[in-house]
Structure formats: structure tokens, C-alpha cells
Amino acid sequence: MNNETYVPGAMPVSGRPVIAKCKSVPHDIRIEHYGASIADLEGTCHVVSAAASDAERWFPGRRANYTIIVVPEGRSIYVKRRSLGFNSMHVTLAAADFSDRIRYTGNVVDLVAHESFHALGRLANDRRHLDEHIAYYAGLCAQLDVVGSIPESALYGAALIDGVDDATRYSSATAYSVRREVFPLLHDGSITSDSDGGRILAERCQELRSGIHNSNG
């Protein structure tokens, strides 16, 4: 199985990345950073590991290794690597290095949790690893758990219709459906873990997880 990851941008990245291995977290995480030294490696390591742990709550007992590719804001990259080995999974993900660190953190958490849901579910031989609706919730649930808040700007935008393939169109439509479900939970432009909306979302996350745990898949 191949793992594909893409970050859009005006120009492709160039040169070779700075590569580092996370040492202070329980997960096997490799960071590849293009265009600059890693100013906040420790923070990124902990954020990725926390998001991975949150994703593991959907499929307990399953675990993945990670490569996180960080590219300068506005630059693009496309990476395709093998991800599935014997009873193991390696997830490679690319993320933009947004100057807004809150946006950067939320995006990384959402990305890791969403894609880990797919990967860990596949590793568990659970057919619901293809369920985009739950995967988008996995990203939001992780943001609420790890970051403690979800700004309105982190909710998925309008569905794409033209100029995309069927898989992208379906994923986009599903993302927008989740946005419409979650949007009423916003208060003053965000959903926080200590707000009514945050508590409702947390309950919804638990219900979705329980639905997976309590069935045969």
C-alpha cells in the first residue's frame, strides 16, 4: 500500500530537508523540514504524538509510525511512499509551516488524527477505515482534546464540485457535511472544551467511538 500526501502552494519546495527524529515521545516520529531549521521540533513532536494517541482511541491496540514533512507556507509538495508493512503501518504526512502557530498546531493535529483513523482502521481490518464522515470527526475530536479549541477557520470549507476527481469531490462534500453539523456548536467564533458546544462535541465523539468499539466492524 502506498501513502500519498500533498500540500498545495504557488511554488514547489526545493533543496533537501533538515531531518530529525523525535526522542521525547512514545511514538516513532521522524520530522523532515524544508527551507529552515526546525525552530520548534520538540513542540511538533509532542503535538504529533498527542494526536496519534487520540487517534488510537478509535482502534485500541493499533499503532503507527510517522514521518511528518513540514514545508514553508505557500510552497507545494507531493510525496508518495510505501506505508503498509507486515502487521505495521507507516504514515507519511505533509503540512504547511503556517506563521500562525495556533493554526499550524491545529492543522497538524487534525491531519494526523484524520489520516491515522484511516491507517489504524485498515491495520485493524475494519471496513470503517474508509468512512470519511467519522475520519473528519476524528480530526475535530483530536483538536478539541489536544489543543482545547477549534476556531471557525479550522472547520472545513464549501464542497468542491468542479475540477476535481470523484474521490476528492466525495471527501469535500463529506467534510462540508461535517462542518454544517458542527457549526451550530460555535460560540464567539470557536468551540472550546469548556463550552456547551465543546461538551456536546465531546459527547458526539464518544458516541462515534463507542459505535466502532461495540460492533464487529
PDB file of C-alpha atoms in Angstrom:
ATOM      1  CA  MET A   1       0.000   0.000   0.000  1.00  0.00           C
ATOM      2  CA  ASN A   2       1.266   3.464  -0.883  1.00  0.00           C
ATOM      3  CA  ASN A   3       0.751   6.581   1.209  1.00  0.00           C
ATOM      4  CA  GLU A   4       0.251   9.820  -0.753  1.00  0.00           C
ATOM      5  CA  THR A   5       0.376  13.284   0.788  1.00  0.00           C
ATOM      6  CA  TYR A   6       0.112  16.705  -0.794  1.00  0.00           C
ATOM      7  CA  VAL A   7       0.348  20.353   0.230  1.00  0.00           C
ATOM      8  CA  PRO A   8      -0.766  22.931  -2.370  1.00  0.00           C
ATOM      9  CA  GLY A   9       1.251  26.085  -2.972  1.00  0.00           C
ATOM     10  CA  ALA A  10       2.355  28.632  -5.523  1.00  0.00           C
ATOM     11  CA  MET A  11       5.816  27.074  -5.946  1.00  0.00           C
ATOM     12  CA  PRO A  12       7.233  23.603  -5.205  1.00  0.00           C
ATOM     13  CA  VAL A  13       9.720  23.145  -2.382  1.00  0.00           C
ATOM     14  CA  SER A  14      13.392  22.980  -3.307  1.00  0.00           C
ATOM     15  CA  GLY A  15      16.555  21.663  -1.734  1.00  0.00           C
ATOM     16  CA  ARG A  16      16.886  18.977   0.895  1.00  0.00           C
ATOM     17  CA  PRO A  17      15.060  18.895   4.225  1.00  0.00           C
ATOM     18  CA  VAL A  18      16.548  19.049   7.678  1.00  0.00           C
ATOM     19  CA  ILE A  19      15.779  15.640   9.184  1.00  0.00           C
ATOM     20  CA  ALA A  20      15.342  14.888  12.862  1.00  0.00           C
ATOM     21  CA  LYS A  21      13.988  12.061  14.992  1.00  0.00           C
ATOM     22  CA  CYS A  22      11.672  12.741  17.906  1.00  0.00           C
ATOM     23  CA  LYS A  23      13.261  11.458  21.123  1.00  0.00           C
ATOM     24  CA  SER A  24      10.981  12.536  23.957  1.00  0.00           C
ATOM     25  CA  VAL A  25       7.653  10.990  22.882  1.00  0.00           C
ATOM     26  CA  PRO A  26       6.282   7.419  22.961  1.00  0.00           C
ATOM     27  CA  HIS A  27       5.724   7.280  19.185  1.00  0.00           C
ATOM     28  CA  ASP A  28       8.260   6.698  16.416  1.00  0.00           C
ATOM     29  CA  ILE A  29       8.198  10.084  14.634  1.00  0.00           C
ATOM     30  CA  ARG A  30      10.570  11.498  12.017  1.00  0.00           C
ATOM     31  CA  ILE A  31      10.388  15.177  11.061  1.00  0.00           C
ATOM     32  CA  GLU A  32      11.546  16.409   7.640  1.00  0.00           C
ATOM     33  CA  HIS A  33      11.594  20.209   7.492  1.00  0.00           C
ATOM     34  CA  TYR A  34      12.192  22.074   4.218  1.00  0.00           C
ATOM     35  CA  GLY A  35      13.576  25.563   3.919  1.00  0.00           C
ATOM     36  CA  ALA A  36      14.604  26.209   7.511  1.00  0.00           C
ATOM     37  CA  SER A  37      15.887  24.628  10.671  1.00  0.00           C
ATOM     38  CA  ILE A  38      13.232  23.216  12.947  1.00  0.00           C
ATOM     39  CA  ALA A  39      12.636  26.009  15.424  1.00  0.00           C
ATOM     40  CA  ASP A  40      10.057  24.108  17.453  1.00  0.00           C
ATOM     41  CA  LEU A  41      10.925  20.452  16.923  1.00  0.00           C
ATOM     42  CA  GLU A  42      10.038  19.479  20.471  1.00  0.00           C
ATOM     43  CA  GLY A  43       6.628  21.110  20.204  1.00  0.00           C
ATOM     44  CA  THR A  44       5.855  19.450  16.883  1.00  0.00           C
ATOM     45  CA  CYS A  45       6.926  16.060  18.228  1.00  0.00           C
ATOM     46  CA  HIS A  46       4.591  16.340  21.204  1.00  0.00           C
ATOM     47  CA  VAL A  47       1.683  17.580  19.079  1.00  0.00           C
ATOM     48  CA  VAL A  48       2.028  14.734  16.581  1.00  0.00           C
ATOM     49  CA  SER A  49       2.344  12.141  19.347  1.00  0.00           C
ATOM     50  CA  ALA A  50      -0.680  13.515  21.206  1.00  0.00           C
ATOM     51  CA  ALA A  51      -2.774  13.470  18.023  1.00  0.00           C
ATOM     52  CA  ALA A  52      -1.638   9.914  17.285  1.00  0.00           C
ATOM     53  CA  SER A  53      -2.623   8.822  20.806  1.00  0.00           C
ATOM     54  CA  ASP A  54      -6.033  10.415  20.358  1.00  0.00           C
ATOM     55  CA  ALA A  55      -6.499   8.564  17.056  1.00  0.00           C
ATOM     56  CA  GLU A  56      -5.624   5.271  18.749  1.00  0.00           C
ATOM     57  CA  ARG A  57      -8.740   5.643  20.887  1.00  0.00           C
ATOM     58  CA  TRP A  58     -10.770   4.717  17.776  1.00  0.00           C
ATOM     59  CA  PHE A  59      -8.923   1.432  17.241  1.00  0.00           C
ATOM     60  CA  PRO A  60      -7.302   0.444  20.569  1.00  0.00           C
ATOM     61  CA  GLY A  61      -4.233  -1.723  20.282  1.00  0.00           C
ATOM     62  CA  ARG A  62      -3.273  -0.406  16.836  1.00  0.00           C
ATOM     63  CA  ARG A  63      -0.302   1.864  16.358  1.00  0.00           C
ATOM     64  CA  ALA A  64       1.585   3.548  13.529  1.00  0.00           C
ATOM     65  CA  ASN A  65       4.942   5.203  12.927  1.00  0.00           C
ATOM     66  CA  TYR A  66       5.058   8.669  11.398  1.00  0.00           C
ATOM     67  CA  THR A  67       7.035  10.871   9.047  1.00  0.00           C
ATOM     68  CA  ILE A  68       5.894  14.496   9.123  1.00  0.00           C
ATOM     69  CA  ILE A  69       7.098  16.678   6.259  1.00  0.00           C
ATOM     70  CA  VAL A  70       6.933  20.406   7.037  1.00  0.00           C
ATOM     71  CA  VAL A  71       7.115  22.818   4.091  1.00  0.00           C
ATOM     72  CA  PRO A  72       7.288  26.636   4.112  1.00  0.00           C
ATOM     73  CA  GLU A  73       3.932  28.377   3.921  1.00  0.00           C
ATOM     74  CA  GLY A  74       2.961  28.913   0.279  1.00  0.00           C
ATOM     75  CA  ARG A  75       5.159  26.090  -1.062  1.00  0.00           C
ATOM     76  CA  SER A  76       3.839  22.843  -2.505  1.00  0.00           C
ATOM     77  CA  ILE A  77       4.950  19.234  -2.218  1.00  0.00           C
ATOM     78  CA  TYR A  78       3.701  15.827  -3.332  1.00  0.00           C
ATOM     79  CA  VAL A  79       5.085  12.681  -1.727  1.00  0.00           C
ATOM     80  CA  LYS A  80       4.282   9.031  -2.367  1.00  0.00           C
ATOM     81  CA  ARG A  81       5.817   6.374  -0.102  1.00  0.00           C
ATOM     82  CA  ARG A  82       5.079   2.822   0.904  1.00  0.00           C
ATOM     83  CA  SER A  83       3.117   2.702   4.143  1.00  0.00           C
ATOM     84  CA  LEU A  84       1.960  -0.848   4.885  1.00  0.00           C
ATOM     85  CA  GLY A  85       4.393  -3.498   6.091  1.00  0.00           C
ATOM     86  CA  PHE A  86       3.879  -6.807   7.865  1.00  0.00           C
ATOM     87  CA  ASN A  87       1.436  -6.004  10.668  1.00  0.00           C
ATOM     88  CA  SER A  88       2.682  -2.416  10.771  1.00  0.00           C
ATOM     89  CA  MET A  89       1.831   0.972   9.304  1.00  0.00           C
ATOM     90  CA  HIS A  90       3.982   3.980   8.474  1.00  0.00           C
ATOM     91  CA  VAL A  91       2.060   7.190   7.889  1.00  0.00           C
ATOM     92  CA  THR A  92       3.732   9.981   5.916  1.00  0.00           C
ATOM     93  CA  LEU A  93       2.049  13.389   6.078  1.00  0.00           C
ATOM     94  CA  ALA A  94       2.956  16.836   4.745  1.00  0.00           C
ATOM     95  CA  ALA A  95       1.894  20.075   6.427  1.00  0.00           C
ATOM     96  CA  ALA A  96       2.414  23.774   5.772  1.00  0.00           C
ATOM     97  CA  ASP A  97       4.539  25.665   8.294  1.00  0.00           C
ATOM     98  CA  PHE A  98       1.986  28.410   8.957  1.00  0.00           C
ATOM     99  CA  SER A  99       3.365  31.523  10.638  1.00  0.00           C
ATOM    100  CA  ASP A 100       0.249  31.482  12.820  1.00  0.00           C
ATOM    101  CA  ARG A 101       1.343  28.815  15.303  1.00  0.00           C
ATOM    102  CA  ILE A 102      -2.176  28.154  16.579  1.00  0.00           C
ATOM    103  CA  ARG A 103      -3.252  27.438  13.016  1.00  0.00           C
ATOM    104  CA  TYR A 104      -0.165  25.287  12.475  1.00  0.00           C
ATOM    105  CA  THR A 105      -0.784  23.231  15.606  1.00  0.00           C
ATOM    106  CA  GLY A 106      -4.485  22.714  14.895  1.00  0.00           C
ATOM    107  CA  ASN A 107      -3.795  21.732  11.309  1.00  0.00           C
ATOM    108  CA  VAL A 108      -1.141  19.176  12.280  1.00  0.00           C
ATOM    109  CA  VAL A 109      -3.367  17.650  14.968  1.00  0.00           C
ATOM    110  CA  ASP A 110      -6.333  17.423  12.595  1.00  0.00           C
ATOM    111  CA  LEU A 111      -4.210  15.953   9.801  1.00  0.00           C
ATOM    112  CA  VAL A 112      -2.535  13.324  11.970  1.00  0.00           C
ATOM    113  CA  ALA A 113      -5.768  12.227  13.648  1.00  0.00           C
ATOM    114  CA  HIS A 114      -7.796  12.105  10.417  1.00  0.00           C
ATOM    115  CA  GLU A 115      -5.238  10.099   8.457  1.00  0.00           C
ATOM    116  CA  SER A 116      -4.427   7.885  11.446  1.00  0.00           C
ATOM    117  CA  PHE A 117      -8.097   6.942  11.640  1.00  0.00           C
ATOM    118  CA  HIS A 118      -7.870   5.605   8.082  1.00  0.00           C
ATOM    119  CA  ALA A 119      -4.498   3.922   8.663  1.00  0.00           C
ATOM    120  CA  LEU A 120      -5.243   2.296  12.020  1.00  0.00           C
ATOM    121  CA  GLY A 121      -8.652   1.126  10.837  1.00  0.00           C
ATOM    122  CA  ARG A 122      -7.040  -0.536   7.838  1.00  0.00           C
ATOM    123  CA  LEU A 123      -4.456  -2.129  10.114  1.00  0.00           C
ATOM    124  CA  ALA A 124      -7.325  -3.433  12.247  1.00  0.00           C
ATOM    125  CA  ASN A 125      -9.057  -4.829   9.126  1.00  0.00           C
ATOM    126  CA  ASP A 126     -12.084  -2.705   9.980  1.00  0.00           C
ATOM    127  CA  ARG A 127     -14.075  -1.698   6.904  1.00  0.00           C
ATOM    128  CA  ARG A 128     -14.925   1.643   8.512  1.00  0.00           C
ATOM    129  CA  HIS A 129     -11.396   2.888   7.889  1.00  0.00           C
ATOM    130  CA  LEU A 130     -12.896   4.241   4.643  1.00  0.00           C
ATOM    131  CA  ASP A 131     -15.595   6.227   6.451  1.00  0.00           C
ATOM    132  CA  GLU A 132     -14.744   9.864   5.642  1.00  0.00           C
ATOM    133  CA  HIS A 133     -17.526  11.202   7.877  1.00  0.00           C
ATOM    134  CA  ILE A 134     -16.044   9.621  11.001  1.00  0.00           C
ATOM    135  CA  ALA A 135     -12.485  10.452   9.889  1.00  0.00           C
ATOM    136  CA  TYR A 136     -13.340  14.163   9.719  1.00  0.00           C
ATOM    137  CA  TYR A 137     -14.824  13.920  13.194  1.00  0.00           C
ATOM    138  CA  ALA A 138     -11.640  12.162  14.364  1.00  0.00           C
ATOM    139  CA  GLY A 139      -9.699  15.268  13.328  1.00  0.00           C
ATOM    140  CA  LEU A 140     -12.056  17.623  15.144  1.00  0.00           C
ATOM    141  CA  CYS A 141     -12.215  15.423  18.233  1.00  0.00           C
ATOM    142  CA  ALA A 142      -8.420  15.431  18.418  1.00  0.00           C
ATOM    143  CA  GLN A 143      -8.268  19.206  18.085  1.00  0.00           C
ATOM    144  CA  LEU A 144     -10.703  19.525  20.972  1.00  0.00           C
ATOM    145  CA  ASP A 145      -8.751  17.017  23.108  1.00  0.00           C
ATOM    146  CA  VAL A 146      -5.198  18.114  22.278  1.00  0.00           C
ATOM    147  CA  VAL A 147      -5.500  21.850  21.548  1.00  0.00           C
ATOM    148  CA  GLY A 148      -8.603  22.544  23.624  1.00  0.00           C
ATOM    149  CA  SER A 149     -10.326  24.658  20.991  1.00  0.00           C
ATOM    150  CA  ILE A 150     -11.419  24.680  17.363  1.00  0.00           C
ATOM    151  CA  PRO A 151     -11.647  28.084  15.645  1.00  0.00           C
ATOM    152  CA  GLU A 152     -14.257  28.574  12.951  1.00  0.00           C
ATOM    153  CA  SER A 153     -11.438  28.895  10.405  1.00  0.00           C
ATOM    154  CA  ALA A 154     -10.465  25.269  11.137  1.00  0.00           C
ATOM    155  CA  LEU A 155     -13.854  23.967  10.017  1.00  0.00           C
ATOM    156  CA  TYR A 156     -13.911  22.561   6.517  1.00  0.00           C
ATOM    157  CA  GLY A 157     -14.991  24.827   3.673  1.00  0.00           C
ATOM    158  CA  ALA A 158     -17.643  24.551   0.981  1.00  0.00           C
ATOM    159  CA  ALA A 159     -17.782  21.372  -1.061  1.00  0.00           C
ATOM    160  CA  LEU A 160     -15.690  21.216  -4.239  1.00  0.00           C
ATOM    161  CA  ILE A 161     -17.662  20.414  -7.382  1.00  0.00           C
ATOM    162  CA  ASP A 162     -15.654  21.253 -10.495  1.00  0.00           C
ATOM    163  CA  GLY A 163     -12.099  20.404 -11.493  1.00  0.00           C
ATOM    164  CA  VAL A 164     -11.593  17.509  -9.058  1.00  0.00           C
ATOM    165  CA  ASP A 165     -11.832  13.732  -9.259  1.00  0.00           C
ATOM    166  CA  ASP A 166     -14.692  11.711  -7.770  1.00  0.00           C
ATOM    167  CA  ALA A 167     -12.779  10.763  -4.615  1.00  0.00           C
ATOM    168  CA  THR A 168     -11.859  14.393  -3.887  1.00  0.00           C
ATOM    169  CA  ARG A 169     -15.404  15.527  -4.640  1.00  0.00           C
ATOM    170  CA  TYR A 170     -16.823  12.923  -2.216  1.00  0.00           C
ATOM    171  CA  SER A 171     -14.326  13.788   0.517  1.00  0.00           C
ATOM    172  CA  SER A 172     -15.018  17.508   0.107  1.00  0.00           C
ATOM    173  CA  ALA A 173     -18.775  17.003   0.251  1.00  0.00           C
ATOM    174  CA  THR A 174     -18.426  14.882   3.378  1.00  0.00           C
ATOM    175  CA  ALA A 175     -16.195  17.500   5.006  1.00  0.00           C
ATOM    176  CA  TYR A 176     -18.754  20.205   4.314  1.00  0.00           C
ATOM    177  CA  SER A 177     -21.496  17.999   5.766  1.00  0.00           C
ATOM    178  CA  VAL A 178     -19.494  17.691   8.987  1.00  0.00           C
ATOM    179  CA  ARG A 179     -18.977  21.464   9.005  1.00  0.00           C
ATOM    180  CA  ARG A 180     -22.746  22.009   8.849  1.00  0.00           C
ATOM    181  CA  GLU A 181     -23.268  19.584  11.733  1.00  0.00           C
ATOM    182  CA  VAL A 182     -20.611  21.214  13.912  1.00  0.00           C
ATOM    183  CA  PHE A 183     -21.150  24.872  13.002  1.00  0.00           C
ATOM    184  CA  PRO A 184     -24.054  25.394  15.487  1.00  0.00           C
ATOM    185  CA  LEU A 185     -21.676  24.472  18.329  1.00  0.00           C
ATOM    186  CA  LEU A 186     -19.536  27.580  17.762  1.00  0.00           C
ATOM    187  CA  HIS A 187     -19.629  30.381  20.322  1.00  0.00           C
ATOM    188  CA  ASP A 188     -17.781  33.649  19.703  1.00  0.00           C
ATOM    189  CA  GLY A 189     -16.027  32.091  16.716  1.00  0.00           C
ATOM    190  CA  SER A 190     -14.759  28.884  18.265  1.00  0.00           C
ATOM    191  CA  ILE A 191     -15.598  25.637  20.035  1.00  0.00           C
ATOM    192  CA  THR A 192     -13.738  25.287  23.321  1.00  0.00           C
ATOM    193  CA  SER A 193     -13.528  22.217  25.528  1.00  0.00           C
ATOM    194  CA  ASP A 194     -15.130  24.055  28.456  1.00  0.00           C
ATOM    195  CA  SER A 195     -18.094  25.439  26.477  1.00  0.00           C
ATOM    196  CA  ASP A 196     -21.529  23.913  25.934  1.00  0.00           C
ATOM    197  CA  GLY A 197     -20.618  23.331  22.304  1.00  0.00           C
ATOM    198  CA  GLY A 198     -17.385  21.646  23.318  1.00  0.00           C
ATOM    199  CA  ARG A 199     -19.182  19.322  25.699  1.00  0.00           C
ATOM    200  CA  ILE A 200     -21.720  18.413  23.020  1.00  0.00           C
ATOM    201  CA  LEU A 201     -18.938  17.698  20.527  1.00  0.00           C
ATOM    202  CA  ALA A 202     -17.042  15.608  23.090  1.00  0.00           C
ATOM    203  CA  GLU A 203     -20.194  13.533  23.677  1.00  0.00           C
ATOM    204  CA  ARG A 204     -20.612  13.098  19.920  1.00  0.00           C
ATOM    205  CA  CYS A 205     -17.002  11.926  19.640  1.00  0.00           C
ATOM    206  CA  GLN A 206     -17.546   9.389  22.401  1.00  0.00           C
ATOM    207  CA  GLU A 207     -20.733   8.115  20.754  1.00  0.00           C
ATOM    208  CA  LEU A 208     -18.938   7.628  17.437  1.00  0.00           C
ATOM    209  CA  ARG A 209     -16.048   5.798  19.112  1.00  0.00           C
ATOM    210  CA  SER A 210     -18.447   3.615  21.059  1.00  0.00           C
ATOM    211  CA  GLY A 211     -20.236   2.763  17.832  1.00  0.00           C
ATOM    212  CA  ILE A 212     -16.997   1.305  16.499  1.00  0.00           C
ATOM    213  CA  HIS A 213     -15.971  -0.443  19.717  1.00  0.00           C
ATOM    214  CA  ASN A 214     -19.374  -2.044  20.275  1.00  0.00           C
ATOM    215  CA  SER A 215     -19.800  -3.572  16.813  1.00  0.00           C
ATOM    216  CA  ASN A 216     -17.954  -6.165  14.850  1.00  0.00           C
ATOM    217  CA  GLY A 217     -16.762  -3.803  12.073  1.00  0.00           C
TER     218      GLY A 217
END
